[in-house]
Each structure stands twice: as structure tokens, then as C-alpha cells.
């Protein structure tokens, strides 16, 4: 795997769409431009393993792989997942004793 941010990646069809390759997670992968071109214009190939990792095979038949990176988004309906809940007002304080000398704040 490459450390390129997803915003700088191309969606690559392992089996080209024009040759019947489906647009699905097993046949598609996000690759930086360098790795996309490596697969498209050389004899390097890739496949998705059952665990989700992408395994590359170089021109000599040597395979290279890394564990997949997992990202989890919070459930949008779960209020406990809100990282920045709205401010809640402090409970009201009892008024100061008029003879206590404490300020009213």
C-alpha cells in the first residue's frame, strides 16, 4: 500500500470496464497516479484478497501485500458518537445569601 491521500487517487478497474470488468469492490481499487500507471502500462498486476488487502504481483511473479487499512465512520443516528455535542447550560445556582458577602456570579 501507498500512503497517498484518497483525494489524490484514481479509481482503477483491475479487469477493464471496456472488457467486461464490473465496477465493484472486488474489481476496483483506489490507486495513486503512479501505481495506477504501473498497473496500466507495465506487467505488474493486482488482485483483492478475501481479507480486503490488495496483493500486487511484479513482472517476476513475486507478490507484495499489506494488511488492509480499515476506517470506520460513526453511526449518524447515535448521539454518543457526536464528537462535539452542543453546549448545555450549567444548572442554575442558588442565589447568594444576602449577608454572606459572596458576589452574585
Coordinates of C-alpha atoms in Angstrom, one line a residue:
X1 CA 0.0 0.0 0.0
X2 CA 0.8 3.6 -0.7
X3 CA 0.3 6.5 1.7
X4 CA -1.4 8.8 -0.9
X5 CA -4.5 10.5 0.3
X6 CA -7.6 9.2 -1.3
X7 CA -8.3 12.6 -2.8
X8 CA -5.2 12.1 -5.0
X9 CA -6.1 8.6 -6.1
X10 CA -7.6 7.2 -9.3
X11 CA -10.3 4.5 -9.3
X12 CA -8.8 1.6 -11.2
X13 CA -10.6 -1.4 -12.7
X14 CA -8.4 -4.4 -12.4
X15 CA -10.2 -6.0 -15.3
X16 CA -11.0 -3.0 -17.6
X17 CA -14.6 -2.0 -17.7
X18 CA -14.5 -2.0 -21.5
X19 CA -13.6 -5.7 -21.3
X20 CA -16.5 -6.6 -19.1
X21 CA -14.9 -5.8 -15.7
X22 CA -17.5 -4.9 -13.1
X23 CA -17.4 -1.7 -11.1
X24 CA -17.4 -3.3 -7.7
X25 CA -15.1 -3.6 -4.7
X26 CA -13.5 -6.9 -5.9
X27 CA -12.5 -5.4 -9.3
X28 CA -11.8 -1.8 -8.3
X29 CA -9.3 -0.1 -6.1
X30 CA -8.1 3.4 -5.4
X31 CA -4.5 3.9 -6.5
X32 CA -2.3 6.9 -6.6
X33 CA -1.4 8.0 -10.2
X34 CA 2.0 6.3 -10.0
X35 CA 0.6 2.9 -9.0
X36 CA -2.4 3.2 -11.4
X37 CA 0.0 3.8 -14.3
X38 CA 2.3 1.0 -13.1
X39 CA -0.6 -1.5 -13.4
X40 CA -1.9 0.0 -16.7
X41 CA 1.3 0.4 -18.6
X42 CA 3.6 -2.5 -17.3
X43 CA 3.2 -6.1 -16.5
X44 CA 2.5 -5.5 -12.8
X45 CA -0.9 -6.9 -11.7
X46 CA -3.1 -6.7 -8.6
X47 CA -5.9 -8.7 -7.0
X48 CA -8.0 -8.2 -4.0
X49 CA -7.5 -10.8 -1.3
X50 CA -10.5 -12.2 0.7
X51 CA -9.5 -10.0 3.7
X52 CA -9.7 -6.9 1.5
X53 CA -6.0 -6.4 1.1
X54 CA -4.6 -5.7 -2.4
X55 CA -1.9 -8.0 -3.5
X56 CA 0.5 -6.9 -6.2
X57 CA 2.4 -9.3 -8.4
X58 CA 5.6 -7.9 -10.1
X59 CA 6.9 -8.9 -13.5
X60 CA 9.0 -11.7 -11.9
X61 CA 6.0 -13.3 -10.2
X62 CA 6.9 -12.0 -6.7
X63 CA 3.8 -10.9 -4.7
X64 CA 3.6 -7.9 -2.4
X65 CA 0.8 -7.1 0.0
X66 CA -0.1 -5.3 3.2
X67 CA -2.9 -5.6 5.6
X68 CA -5.9 -3.5 4.5
X69 CA -6.5 -0.2 6.2
X70 CA -9.9 -0.1 7.9
X71 CA -11.8 3.1 8.6
X72 CA -15.0 3.3 10.5
X73 CA -17.4 6.1 10.3
X74 CA -19.7 6.8 13.3
X75 CA -23.3 5.8 13.1
X76 CA -25.1 9.1 12.2
X77 CA -28.1 8.2 14.4
X78 CA -26.0 7.5 17.5
X79 CA -25.8 10.7 19.7
X80 CA -22.9 9.1 21.7
X81 CA -20.8 9.3 18.5
X82 CA -21.1 13.1 18.3
X83 CA -17.5 14.3 18.8
X84 CA -18.7 17.9 19.6
X85 CA -22.1 17.8 21.4
X86 CA -23.9 21.1 21.7
X87 CA -23.1 23.1 24.8
X88 CA -25.5 22.5 27.6
X89 CA -26.1 25.3 30.1
X90 CA -24.9 24.9 33.6
X91 CA -27.6 24.2 36.1
X92 CA -28.9 27.3 37.8
X93 CA -27.1 28.2 41.0
X94 CA -29.0 29.2 44.1
X95 CA -28.9 32.9 44.8
X96 CA -26.2 34.1 47.2
X97 CA -27.1 34.7 50.8
X98 CA -27.5 38.4 51.1
X99 CA -25.4 38.5 54.2
X100 CA -22.7 36.1 53.0
X101 CA -20.5 38.7 51.2
X102 CA -20.3 36.4 48.1
X103 CA -20.6 38.1 44.7
X104 CA -23.7 37.2 42.7
X105 CA -21.7 35.4 39.9

